[in-house]
PDB file of C-alpha atoms in Angstrom:
ATOM      1  CA  MET A  29      92.351  83.471  99.094  1.00  0.00           C
ATOM      2  CA  PHE A  30      89.596  84.574 101.405  1.00  0.00           C
ATOM      3  CA  SER A  31      86.326  86.491 101.294  1.00  0.00           C
ATOM      4  CA  VAL A  32      84.865  88.655 104.023  1.00  0.00           C
ATOM      5  CA  TYR A  33      81.137  89.301 104.267  1.00  0.00           C
ATOM      6  CA  VAL A  34      79.594  92.158 106.214  1.00  0.00           C
ATOM      7  CA  PRO A  35      75.889  92.995 106.790  1.00  0.00           C
ATOM      8  CA  SER A  36      74.444  95.745 104.624  1.00  0.00           C
ATOM      9  CA  GLU A  37      70.827  96.630 105.410  1.00  0.00           C
ATOM     10  CA  VAL A  38      68.909  93.504 104.275  1.00  0.00           C
ATOM     11  CA  SER A  39      71.742  91.674 102.543  1.00  0.00           C
ATOM     12  CA  LEU A  40      75.189  90.271 103.183  1.00  0.00           C
ATOM     13  CA  LYS A  41      77.795  91.895 100.990  1.00  0.00           C
ATOM     14  CA  LYS A  42      81.339  90.855 100.197  1.00  0.00           C
ATOM     15  CA  ALA A  43      83.666  93.497 101.603  1.00  0.00           C
ATOM     16  CA  PRO A  44      86.624  94.540  99.443  1.00  0.00           C
ATOM     17  CA  VAL A  45      89.806  93.721 101.334  1.00  0.00           C
ATOM     18  CA  THR A  46      93.145  94.836  99.966  1.00  0.00           C
ATOM     19  CA  ASP A  47      95.215  94.141 103.068  1.00  0.00           C
ATOM     20  CA  ALA A  48      94.823  90.901 105.016  1.00  0.00           C
ATOM     21  CA  SER A  49      95.924  92.670 108.192  1.00  0.00           C
ATOM     22  CA  ALA A  50      93.029  95.146 107.986  1.00  0.00           C
ATOM     23  CA  LEU A  51      89.921  92.969 108.127  1.00  0.00           C
ATOM     24  CA  PRO A  52      86.633  94.748 108.939  1.00  0.00           C
ATOM     25  CA  GLU A  53      85.553  94.372 112.549  1.00  0.00           C
ATOM     26  CA  ASN A  54      81.888  93.912 111.611  1.00  0.00           C
ATOM     27  CA  ALA A  55      82.635  90.858 109.467  1.00  0.00           C
ATOM     28  CA  VAL A  56      79.993  88.177 109.997  1.00  0.00           C
ATOM     29  CA  TRP A  57      81.439  85.485 107.743  1.00  0.00           C
ATOM     30  CA  VAL A  58      85.038  84.925 106.735  1.00  0.00           C
ATOM     31  CA  ASP A  59      85.465  82.286 104.023  1.00  0.00           C
ATOM     32  CA  LEU A  60      89.001  80.939 103.653  1.00  0.00           C
ATOM     33  CA  VAL A  61      89.756  79.040 100.421  1.00  0.00           C
ATOM     34  CA  ASN A  62      93.258  77.581 100.134  1.00  0.00           C
ATOM     35  CA  PRO A  63      94.462  80.177 102.655  1.00  0.00           C
ATOM     36  CA  SER A  64      98.041  81.340 102.853  1.00  0.00           C
ATOM     37  CA  GLY A  65      99.968  81.721 106.097  1.00  0.00           C
ATOM     38  CA  ALA A  66      99.408  85.499 106.160  1.00  0.00           C
ATOM     39  CA  GLU A  67      95.678  85.057 105.665  1.00  0.00           C
ATOM     40  CA  ASP A  68      95.527  82.483 108.464  1.00  0.00           C
ATOM     41  CA  ARG A  69      97.280  84.851 110.833  1.00  0.00           C
ATOM     42  CA  ALA A  70      95.019  87.765 109.891  1.00  0.00           C
ATOM     43  CA  VAL A  71      91.860  85.738 110.556  1.00  0.00           C
ATOM     44  CA  GLU A  72      93.288  84.345 113.781  1.00  0.00           C
ATOM     45  CA  LYS A  73      93.981  87.892 114.958  1.00  0.00           C
ATOM     46  CA  LEU A  74      90.493  89.116 113.976  1.00  0.00           C
ATOM     47  CA  ALA A  75      88.485  86.229 115.443  1.00  0.00           C
ATOM     48  CA  GLY A  76      90.843  85.195 118.214  1.00  0.00           C
ATOM     49  CA  ILE A  77      90.971  81.573 117.015  1.00  0.00           C
ATOM     50  CA  ALA A  78      93.492  79.086 115.684  1.00  0.00           C
ATOM     51  CA  VAL A  79      92.784  78.161 112.062  1.00  0.00           C
ATOM     52  CA  PRO A  80      93.316  74.397 111.544  1.00  0.00           C
ATOM     53  CA  THR A  81      95.696  73.209 108.863  1.00  0.00           C
ATOM     54  CA  ARG A  82      94.687  70.990 105.975  1.00  0.00           C
ATOM     55  CA  GLU A  83      96.290  68.009 107.702  1.00  0.00           C
ATOM     56  CA  ASP A  84      94.258  68.696 110.854  1.00  0.00           C
ATOM     57  CA  MET A  85      91.066  68.776 108.801  1.00  0.00           C
ATOM     58  CA  GLN A  86      91.813  65.363 107.314  1.00  0.00           C
ATOM     59  CA  GLU A  87      91.735  63.678 110.727  1.00  0.00           C
ATOM     60  CA  ILE A  88      88.869  61.200 110.975  1.00  0.00           C
ATOM     61  CA  GLU A  89      88.500  60.820 114.736  1.00  0.00           C
ATOM     62  CA  ILE A  90      85.555  62.704 116.209  1.00  0.00           C
ATOM     63  CA  SER A  91      87.658  64.454 118.861  1.00  0.00           C
ATOM     64  CA  SER A  92      89.712  66.104 116.096  1.00  0.00           C
ATOM     65  CA  ARG A  93      86.684  67.159 114.079  1.00  0.00           C
ATOM     66  CA  LEU A  94      84.218  68.364 116.690  1.00  0.00           C
ATOM     67  CA  TYR A  95      85.590  70.242 119.684  1.00  0.00           C
ATOM     68  CA  ILE A  96      85.567  73.525 121.607  1.00  0.00           C
ATOM     69  CA  GLU A  97      88.741  75.543 122.058  1.00  0.00           C
ATOM     70  CA  ASN A  98      88.986  78.935 123.792  1.00  0.00           C
ATOM     71  CA  GLY A  99      85.224  79.373 123.518  1.00  0.00           C
ATOM     72  CA  ALA A 100      85.186  78.760 119.755  1.00  0.00           C
ATOM     73  CA  ARG A 101      83.310  75.781 118.345  1.00  0.00           C
ATOM     74  CA  TYR A 102      85.233  73.839 115.686  1.00  0.00           C
ATOM     75  CA  MET A 103      83.201  71.581 113.392  1.00  0.00           C
ATOM     76  CA  THR A 104      84.669  69.717 110.413  1.00  0.00           C
ATOM     77  CA  ALA A 105      82.402  67.944 107.929  1.00  0.00           C
ATOM     78  CA  THR A 106      82.931  66.038 104.697  1.00  0.00           C
ATOM     79  CA  LEU A 107      81.133  67.688 101.771  1.00  0.00           C
ATOM     80  CA  MET A 108      80.534  66.626  98.182  1.00  0.00           C
ATOM     81  CA  CYS A 109      82.349  68.273  95.280  1.00  0.00           C
ATOM     82  CA  HIS A 110      81.967  67.891  91.505  1.00  0.00           C
ATOM     83  CA  SER A 111      79.045  65.512  91.911  1.00  0.00           C
ATOM     84  CA  ASP A 112      77.794  66.400  88.404  1.00  0.00           C
ATOM     85  CA  THR A 113      80.988  65.128  86.779  1.00  0.00           C
ATOM     86  CA  ASP A 114      82.368  61.648  86.177  1.00  0.00           C
ATOM     87  CA  MET A 115      84.891  62.181  88.981  1.00  0.00           C
ATOM     88  CA  PRO A 116      82.969  63.189  92.132  1.00  0.00           C
ATOM     89  CA  ARG A 117      84.982  63.618  95.288  1.00  0.00           C
ATOM     90  CA  THR A 118      84.651  64.713  98.886  1.00  0.00           C
ATOM     91  CA  THR A 119      86.453  67.478 100.714  1.00  0.00           C
ATOM     92  CA  ALA A 120      86.837  68.410 104.368  1.00  0.00           C
ATOM     93  CA  VAL A 121      85.375  71.777 105.372  1.00  0.00           C
ATOM     94  CA  THR A 122      85.793  73.317 108.820  1.00  0.00           C
ATOM     95  CA  PHE A 123      83.178  75.624 110.330  1.00  0.00           C
ATOM     96  CA  ILE A 124      84.364  77.760 113.247  1.00  0.00           C
ATOM     97  CA  LEU A 125      81.920  79.724 115.375  1.00  0.00           C
ATOM     98  CA  ALA A 126      83.729  82.344 117.398  1.00  0.00           C
ATOM     99  CA  GLY A 127      81.288  84.608 119.192  1.00  0.00           C
ATOM    100  CA  HIS A 128      78.767  85.593 116.536  1.00  0.00           C
ATOM    101  CA  ARG A 129      81.248  85.326 113.675  1.00  0.00           C
ATOM    102  CA  LEU A 130      81.589  82.328 111.337  1.00  0.00           C
ATOM    103  CA  VAL A 131      84.896  81.282 109.790  1.00  0.00           C
ATOM    104  CA  THR A 132      84.920  78.566 107.129  1.00  0.00           C
ATOM    105  CA  VAL A 133      88.081  76.845 105.947  1.00  0.00           C
ATOM    106  CA  ARG A 134      88.043  74.797 102.751  1.00  0.00           C
ATOM    107  CA  TYR A 135      90.292  73.623  99.945  1.00  0.00           C
ATOM    108  CA  ASP A 136      87.700  73.010  97.240  1.00  0.00           C
ATOM    109  CA  GLN A 137      84.523  74.532  95.824  1.00  0.00           C
ATOM    110  CA  PRO A 138      81.390  72.809  97.195  1.00  0.00           C
ATOM    111  CA  ARG A 139      78.337  74.204  95.407  1.00  0.00           C
ATOM    112  CA  PRO A 140      76.348  75.098  98.587  1.00  0.00           C
ATOM    113  CA  PHE A 141      78.812  77.902  99.353  1.00  0.00           C
ATOM    114  CA  ALA A 142      78.100  79.666  96.054  1.00  0.00           C
ATOM    115  CA  VAL A 143      74.360  79.104  96.525  1.00  0.00           C
ATOM    116  CA  VAL A 144      74.345  80.609 100.028  1.00  0.00           C
ATOM    117  CA  GLU A 145      76.555  83.504  98.973  1.00  0.00           C
ATOM    118  CA  ALA A 146      74.153  84.397  96.133  1.00  0.00           C
ATOM    119  CA  LYS A 147      71.104  83.956  98.373  1.00  0.00           C
ATOM    120  CA  LEU A 148      72.385  86.168 101.183  1.00  0.00           C
ATOM    121  CA  ALA A 149      73.586  88.787  98.690  1.00  0.00           C
ATOM    122  CA  ARG A 150      69.972  89.181  97.558  1.00  0.00           C
ATOM    123  CA  ASN A 151      68.260  89.078 100.918  1.00  0.00           C
ATOM    124  CA  CYS A 152      68.982  88.090 104.504  1.00  0.00           C
ATOM    125  CA  ALA A 153      67.468  88.491 107.934  1.00  0.00           C
ATOM    126  CA  PRO A 154      68.119  91.793 109.754  1.00  0.00           C
ATOM    127  CA  GLY A 155      70.950  91.566 112.245  1.00  0.00           C
ATOM    128  CA  ILE A 156      72.358  88.437 110.632  1.00  0.00           C
ATOM    129  CA  THR A 157      75.016  86.607 112.637  1.00  0.00           C
ATOM    130  CA  GLY A 158      77.534  83.879 111.992  1.00  0.00           C
ATOM    131  CA  GLU A 159      75.155  81.319 113.493  1.00  0.00           C
ATOM    132  CA  MET A 160      72.510  82.233 110.899  1.00  0.00           C
ATOM    133  CA  VAL A 161      75.035  81.920 108.069  1.00  0.00           C
ATOM    134  CA  LEU A 162      76.052  78.506 109.411  1.00  0.00           C
ATOM    135  CA  MET A 163      72.438  77.353 109.442  1.00  0.00           C
ATOM    136  CA  GLU A 164      72.021  78.532 105.853  1.00  0.00           C
ATOM    137  CA  LEU A 165      75.146  76.643 104.801  1.00  0.00           C
ATOM    138  CA  LEU A 166      74.109  73.433 106.549  1.00  0.00           C
ATOM    139  CA  ASP A 167      70.636  73.651 105.067  1.00  0.00           C
ATOM    140  CA  ALA A 168      72.105  74.126 101.580  1.00  0.00           C
ATOM    141  CA  VAL A 169      74.475  71.189 102.082  1.00  0.00           C
ATOM    142  CA  ILE A 170      71.616  68.899 103.143  1.00  0.00           C
ATOM    143  CA  ASP A 171      69.495  70.044 100.188  1.00  0.00           C
ATOM    144  CA  ARG A 172      72.402  69.345  97.866  1.00  0.00           C
ATOM    145  CA  CYS A 173      72.799  65.811  99.224  1.00  0.00           C
ATOM    146  CA  ALA A 174      69.062  65.244  98.759  1.00  0.00           C
ATOM    147  CA  ASP A 175      69.263  66.427  95.131  1.00  0.00           C
ATOM    148  CA  ILE A 176      72.186  64.084  94.431  1.00  0.00           C
ATOM    149  CA  LEU A 177      70.357  61.110  95.946  1.00  0.00           C
ATOM    150  CA  GLU A 178      67.231  61.919  93.910  1.00  0.00           C
ATOM    151  CA  ARG A 179      69.304  61.953  90.731  1.00  0.00           C
ATOM    152  CA  VAL A 180      71.044  58.703  91.653  1.00  0.00           C
ATOM    153  CA  GLY A 181      67.682  57.060  92.348  1.00  0.00           C
ATOM    154  CA  ALA A 182      66.330  58.136  88.946  1.00  0.00           C
ATOM    155  CA  ASP A 183      69.476  56.917  87.171  1.00  0.00           C
ATOM    156  CA  ILE A 184      69.362  53.557  88.921  1.00  0.00           C
ATOM    157  CA  ASP A 185      65.690  53.156  87.958  1.00  0.00           C
ATOM    158  CA  GLN A 186      66.675  53.797  84.335  1.00  0.00           C
ATOM    159  CA  VAL A 187      69.472  51.229  84.521  1.00  0.00           C
ATOM    160  CA  SER A 188      67.106  48.725  86.122  1.00  0.00           C
ATOM    161  CA  HIS A 189      64.602  49.326  83.320  1.00  0.00           C
ATOM    162  CA  GLU A 190      67.295  48.645  80.719  1.00  0.00           C
ATOM    163  CA  ILE A 191      68.234  45.377  82.422  1.00  0.00           C
ATOM    164  CA  PHE A 192      64.768  43.969  83.064  1.00  0.00           C
ATOM    165  CA  GLU A 193      62.905  45.331  80.033  1.00  0.00           C
ATOM    166  CA  PRO A 194      61.516  42.139  78.387  1.00  0.00           C
ATOM    167  CA  ASN A 195      61.554  43.574  74.862  1.00  0.00           C
ATOM    168  CA  ASN A 196      65.068  44.884  75.130  1.00  0.00           C
ATOM    169  CA  GLU A 197      67.349  43.006  72.724  1.00  0.00           C
ATOM    170  CA  ARG A 198      70.890  43.066  74.034  1.00  0.00           C
ATOM    171  CA  HIS A 199      72.158  39.702  72.841  1.00  0.00           C
ATOM    172  CA  GLY A 200      75.836  39.946  72.082  1.00  0.00           C
ATOM    173  CA  HIS A 201      76.075  43.644  72.941  1.00  0.00           C
ATOM    174  CA  ALA A 202      79.190  43.427  75.084  1.00  0.00           C
ATOM    175  CA  LYS A 203      79.785  47.169  74.755  1.00  0.00           C
ATOM    176  CA  GLN A 204      76.340  47.957  76.166  1.00  0.00           C
ATOM    177  CA  TYR A 205      76.951  45.564  79.044  1.00  0.00           C
ATOM    178  CA  SER A 206      80.207  47.315  79.909  1.00  0.00           C
ATOM    179  CA  GLN A 207      78.516  50.729  79.778  1.00  0.00           C
ATOM    180  CA  ILE A 208      75.773  49.554  82.141  1.00  0.00           C
ATOM    181  CA  LEU A 209      78.335  48.105  84.562  1.00  0.00           C
ATOM    182  CA  ILE A 210      80.348  51.343  84.483  1.00  0.00           C
ATOM    183  CA  ALA A 211      77.178  53.366  85.160  1.00  0.00           C
ATOM    184  CA  ILE A 212      76.271  51.123  88.107  1.00  0.00           C
ATOM    185  CA  GLY A 213      79.776  51.430  89.527  1.00  0.00           C
ATOM    186  CA  ARG A 214      79.756  55.220  89.269  1.00  0.00           C
ATOM    187  CA  LYS A 215      76.364  55.492  90.955  1.00  0.00           C
ATOM    188  CA  GLY A 216      77.532  53.197  93.731  1.00  0.00           C
ATOM    189  CA  ASP A 217      80.650  55.302  94.283  1.00  0.00           C
ATOM    190  CA  LEU A 218      78.611  58.531  94.299  1.00  0.00           C
ATOM    191  CA  THR A 219      76.081  57.084  96.754  1.00  0.00           C
ATOM    192  CA  SER A 220      78.811  55.959  99.142  1.00  0.00           C
ATOM    193  CA  LYS A 221      80.384  59.431  99.065  1.00  0.00           C
ATOM    194  CA  VAL A 222      77.021  61.100  99.734  1.00  0.00           C
ATOM    195  CA  ARG A 223      76.395  58.736 102.640  1.00  0.00           C
ATOM    196  CA  GLU A 224      79.842  59.544 104.050  1.00  0.00           C
ATOM    197  CA  SER A 225      79.004  63.234 103.790  1.00  0.00           C
ATOM    198  CA  LEU A 226      75.622  62.757 105.467  1.00  0.00           C
ATOM    199  CA  VAL A 227      77.157  60.843 108.364  1.00  0.00           C
ATOM    200  CA  SER A 228      79.658  63.644 109.016  1.00  0.00           C
ATOM    201  CA  ILE A 229      76.942  66.304 108.730  1.00  0.00           C
ATOM    202  CA  GLY A 230      74.733  64.346 111.119  1.00  0.00           C
ATOM    203  CA  ARG A 231      77.517  64.269 113.694  1.00  0.00           C
ATOM    204  CA  LEU A 232      78.100  67.993 113.211  1.00  0.00           C
ATOM    205  CA  VAL A 233      74.412  68.829 113.704  1.00  0.00           C
ATOM    206  CA  THR A 234      74.238  66.625 116.802  1.00  0.00           C
ATOM    207  CA  PHE A 235      77.327  68.322 118.234  1.00  0.00           C
ATOM    208  CA  LEU A 236      75.909  71.751 117.436  1.00  0.00           C
ATOM    209  CA  SER A 237      72.608  70.853 119.096  1.00  0.00           C
ATOM    210  CA  ALA A 238      74.478  69.837 122.233  1.00  0.00           C
ATOM    211  CA  VAL A 239      76.686  72.938 122.483  1.00  0.00           C
ATOM    212  CA  VAL A 240      73.848  75.428 121.946  1.00  0.00           C
ATOM    213  CA  GLU A 241      72.105  74.273 125.104  1.00  0.00           C
ATOM    214  CA  GLY A 242      74.043  76.897 127.026  1.00  0.00           C
ATOM    215  CA  VAL A 243      73.842  79.500 124.268  1.00  0.00           C
ATOM    216  CA  LYS A 244      70.937  81.860 123.717  1.00  0.00           C
ATOM    217  CA  TRP A 245      69.807  80.722 120.287  1.00  0.00           C
ATOM    218  CA  SER A 246      66.359  81.607 119.046  1.00  0.00           C
ATOM    219  CA  LYS A 247      63.562  79.087 119.186  1.00  0.00           C
ATOM    220  CA  ASP A 248      63.370  79.044 115.392  1.00  0.00           C
ATOM    221  CA  MET A 249      67.050  78.128 115.078  1.00  0.00           C
ATOM    222  CA  ARG A 250      66.674  75.324 117.618  1.00  0.00           C
ATOM    223  CA  GLU A 251      63.690  73.979 115.699  1.00  0.00           C
ATOM    224  CA  GLN A 252      65.684  74.262 112.492  1.00  0.00           C
ATOM    225  CA  LEU A 253      68.448  72.166 114.052  1.00  0.00           C
ATOM    226  CA  LYS A 254      65.948  69.465 115.007  1.00  0.00           C
ATOM    227  CA  THR A 255      64.553  69.508 111.466  1.00  0.00           C
ATOM    228  CA  MET A 256      68.082  69.121 110.091  1.00  0.00           C
ATOM    229  CA  GLN A 257      68.680  66.126 112.334  1.00  0.00           C
ATOM    230  CA  ARG A 258      65.527  64.451 111.045  1.00  0.00           C
ATOM    231  CA  ASP A 259      66.411  65.276 107.436  1.00  0.00           C
ATOM    232  CA  VAL A 260      69.927  63.910 107.776  1.00  0.00           C
ATOM    233  CA  ALA A 261      68.646  60.719 109.418  1.00  0.00           C
ATOM    234  CA  SER A 262      66.076  60.148 106.661  1.00  0.00           C
ATOM    235  CA  LEU A 263      68.582  60.910 103.891  1.00  0.00           C
ATOM    236  CA  THR A 264      71.124  58.548 105.445  1.00  0.00           C
ATOM    237  CA  ASP A 265      68.496  55.788 105.474  1.00  0.00           C
ATOM    238  CA  HIS A 266      67.641  56.592 101.862  1.00  0.00           C
ATOM    239  CA  ALA A 267      71.325  56.445 100.889  1.00  0.00           C
ATOM    240  CA  SER A 268      71.565  53.005 102.541  1.00  0.00           C
ATOM    241  CA  TYR A 269      68.466  51.916 100.601  1.00  0.00           C
ATOM    242  CA  LEU A 270      69.994  53.132  97.337  1.00  0.00           C
ATOM    243  CA  ALA A 271      73.239  51.314  98.136  1.00  0.00           C
ATOM    244  CA  GLY A 272      71.267  48.087  98.599  1.00  0.00           C
ATOM    245  CA  LYS A 273      69.363  48.699  95.369  1.00  0.00           C
ATOM    246  CA  ILE A 274      72.599  49.334  93.498  1.00  0.00           C
ATOM    247  CA  THR A 275      73.981  46.050  94.813  1.00  0.00           C
ATOM    248  CA  PHE A 276      70.822  44.253  93.647  1.00  0.00           C
ATOM    249  CA  VAL A 277      71.007  45.854  90.184  1.00  0.00           C
ATOM    250  CA  LEU A 278      74.697  44.954  89.934  1.00  0.00           C
ATOM    251  CA  ASP A 279      73.969  41.318  90.848  1.00  0.00           C
ATOM    252  CA  ALA A 280      71.121  41.277  88.318  1.00  0.00           C
ATOM    253  CA  MET A 281      73.370  42.680  85.601  1.00  0.00           C
ATOM    254  CA  LEU A 282      76.048  40.079  86.315  1.00  0.00           C
ATOM    255  CA  GLY A 283      73.324  37.416  86.245  1.00  0.00           C
ATOM    256  CA  VAL A 284      72.163  38.627  82.825  1.00  0.00           C
ATOM    257  CA  VAL A 285      75.748  38.515  81.553  1.00  0.00           C
ATOM    258  CA  ASN A 286      76.109  34.957  82.858  1.00  0.00           C
ATOM    259  CA  LEU A 287      72.854  33.948  81.155  1.00  0.00           C
ATOM    260  CA  GLU A 288      74.037  35.407  77.869  1.00  0.00           C
ATOM    261  CA  GLN A 289      77.319  33.550  78.184  1.00  0.00           C
ATOM    262  CA  ASN A 290      75.474  30.316  79.000  1.00  0.00           C
ATOM    263  CA  ASN A 291      73.255  30.785  75.931  1.00  0.00           C
ATOM    264  CA  ILE A 292      76.327  31.210  73.744  1.00  0.00           C
ATOM    265  CA  ILE A 293      77.943  28.092  75.205  1.00  0.00           C
ATOM    266  CA  LYS A 294      74.661  26.185  74.764  1.00  0.00           C
ATOM    267  CA  LEU A 295      74.493  27.258  71.116  1.00  0.00           C
ATOM    268  CA  PHE A 296      77.993  25.954  70.481  1.00  0.00           C
ATOM    269  CA  SER A 297      77.174  22.703  72.285  1.00  0.00           C
ATOM    270  CA  VAL A 298      74.027  22.170  70.204  1.00  0.00           C
ATOM    271  CA  MET A 299      75.874  22.898  66.992  1.00  0.00           C
ATOM    272  CA  ALA A 300      78.556  20.396  67.970  1.00  0.00           C
ATOM    273  CA  VAL A 301      75.960  17.690  68.680  1.00  0.00           C
ATOM    274  CA  VAL A 302      74.011  18.422  65.473  1.00  0.00           C
ATOM    275  CA  LEU A 303      77.113  18.303  63.293  1.00  0.00           C
ATOM    276  CA  MET A 304      78.653  15.261  64.960  1.00  0.00           C
ATOM    277  CA  PRO A 305      76.662  12.518  63.049  1.00  0.00           C
ATOM    278  CA  PRO A 306      77.153  14.159  59.620  1.00  0.00           C
ATOM    279  CA  THR A 307      80.840  14.540  60.438  1.00  0.00           C
ATOM    280  CA  LEU A 308      81.022  10.846  61.346  1.00  0.00           C
ATOM    281  CA  ILE A 309      79.368   9.820  58.047  1.00  0.00           C
ATOM    282  CA  ALA A 310      81.627  12.126  56.056  1.00  0.00           C
ATOM    283  CA  SER A 311      84.667  10.734  57.854  1.00  0.00           C
ATOM    284  CA  ILE A 312      83.679   7.134  57.123  1.00  0.00           C
ATOM    285  CA  TYR A 313      83.160   7.707  53.426  1.00  0.00           C
ATOM    286  CA  GLY A 314      86.154   9.940  53.212  1.00  0.00           C
ATOM    287  CA  MET A 315      88.504   7.068  54.043  1.00  0.00           C
ATOM    288  CA  ASN A 316      90.728   5.943  51.176  1.00  0.00           C
ATOM    289  CA  PHE A 317      90.429   2.169  51.587  1.00  0.00           C
ATOM    290  CA  LYS A 318      90.301   0.296  48.288  1.00  0.00           C
ATOM    291  CA  MET A 319      87.692  -2.301  49.294  1.00  0.00           C
ATOM    292  CA  MET A 320      84.650  -0.211  50.179  1.00  0.00           C
ATOM    293  CA  PRO A 321      81.477  -1.632  48.571  1.00  0.00           C
ATOM    294  CA  GLU A 322      79.634   1.717  48.798  1.00  0.00           C
ATOM    295  CA  LEU A 323      82.157   3.298  46.452  1.00  0.00           C
ATOM    296  CA  GLU A 324      80.554   1.436  43.532  1.00  0.00           C
ATOM    297  CA  TRP A 325      77.045   2.725  44.212  1.00  0.00           C
ATOM    298  CA  ALA A 326      75.696   4.884  41.429  1.00  0.00           C
ATOM    299  CA  HIS A 327      73.751   7.005  43.889  1.00  0.00           C
ATOM    300  CA  GLY A 328      76.174   6.733  46.799  1.00  0.00           C
ATOM    301  CA  TYR A 329      77.074  10.447  46.864  1.00  0.00           C
ATOM    302  CA  PRO A 330      73.469  11.771  47.060  1.00  0.00           C
ATOM    303  CA  MET A 331      72.572   9.022  49.517  1.00  0.00           C
ATOM    304  CA  ALA A 332      75.444  10.125  51.795  1.00  0.00           C
ATOM    305  CA  LEU A 333      74.299  13.746  51.602  1.00  0.00           C
ATOM    306  CA  VAL A 334      70.712  12.784  52.443  1.00  0.00           C
ATOM    307  CA  LEU A 335      71.893  10.627  55.344  1.00  0.00           C
ATOM    308  CA  MET A 336      74.019  13.472  56.725  1.00  0.00           C
ATOM    309  CA  LEU A 337      71.076  15.873  56.444  1.00  0.00           C
ATOM    310  CA  ILE A 338      68.765  13.455  58.276  1.00  0.00           C
ATOM    311  CA  CYS A 339      71.349  12.916  61.030  1.00  0.00           C
ATOM    312  CA  ALA A 340      71.562  16.696  61.506  1.00  0.00           C
ATOM    313  CA  ILE A 341      67.792  17.292  61.496  1.00  0.00           C
ATOM    314  CA  VAL A 342      66.916  14.495  63.951  1.00  0.00           C
ATOM    315  CA  PRO A 343      69.020  15.833  66.922  1.00  0.00           C
ATOM    316  CA  TYR A 344      67.791  19.367  66.217  1.00  0.00           C
ATOM    317  CA  GLY A 345      64.192  18.164  66.265  1.00  0.00           C
ATOM    318  CA  ILE A 346      64.755  16.305  69.533  1.00  0.00           C
ATOM    319  CA  PHE A 347      66.237  19.465  71.146  1.00  0.00           C
ATOM    320  CA  LYS A 348      63.235  21.539  70.025  1.00  0.00           C
ATOM    321  CA  TRP A 349      60.802  18.876  71.298  1.00  0.00           C
ATOM    322  CA  LYS A 350      62.538  18.843  74.688  1.00  0.00           C
ATOM    323  CA  LYS A 351      62.501  22.668  74.667  1.00  0.00           C
ATOM    324  CA  TRP A 352      66.237  22.830  75.153  1.00  0.00           C
ATOM    325  CA  LEU A 353      66.450  25.532  72.486  1.00  0.00           C
TER     326      LEU A 353
END
């Protein structure tokens, strides 16, 4: 499937295409989503480029992601998908600038594409080109990463509050502990994916800044590229900070779990020590020897009960005095 966008006065409209071999010549942006072989060939004929395959887009070396071929600039970045769900993932997206036409190749639905499509359908700059569409897409991608990091930061603050809140009673709530650990793990995974995306976008913006030196781009677009570089650098630092904070919160949560386990073990140990003397007394007088002088006592039974009670209270009192409980 693919979409073709052509300029229409002050907006960018999606052109109806019934035949892949008859693409409009004034197309500014061609968006390929899970393209077929026929669609690849039609776009290659229109733009005079070679559309990379999905396997080519998965390559991680820089030389396979950022390069120039036959005058066209190929740039592949890793973008976030489904970040609002419990199963966020990343996808490779290739941006191809051929002349003043932009071709995007993707196999998923990153949200910035829908945002930019709706924005340009309402209003766009006169004489819009593929370079301008690319800048809009990159700006939307960076904004999306910033929004995700802001949400992760707020969620981690909430988790931290739940862990360190002094009045929060969680004793014995194993289910709540597991939910907190799962939440921390998901936020850590999401943060690492966002950081991976930011690193790839930063490389793309740096590459684009280098290749436009010999291209007549407007001063505003060059300044926008510099702003993007600064934004990506700051967001990458913030993602690293959040990753460190997540690690700290995870260590704190594991420490709380260990403390709770130690308290449980301490409780069992104290109970064993408190009950040991009464158990010893009960064992002695529970023996079935015939010659036991205490068996003839009239008040032997209540005396044994009192003695067992005293032997239980004394160790408990000592533990409280030593502040071991």
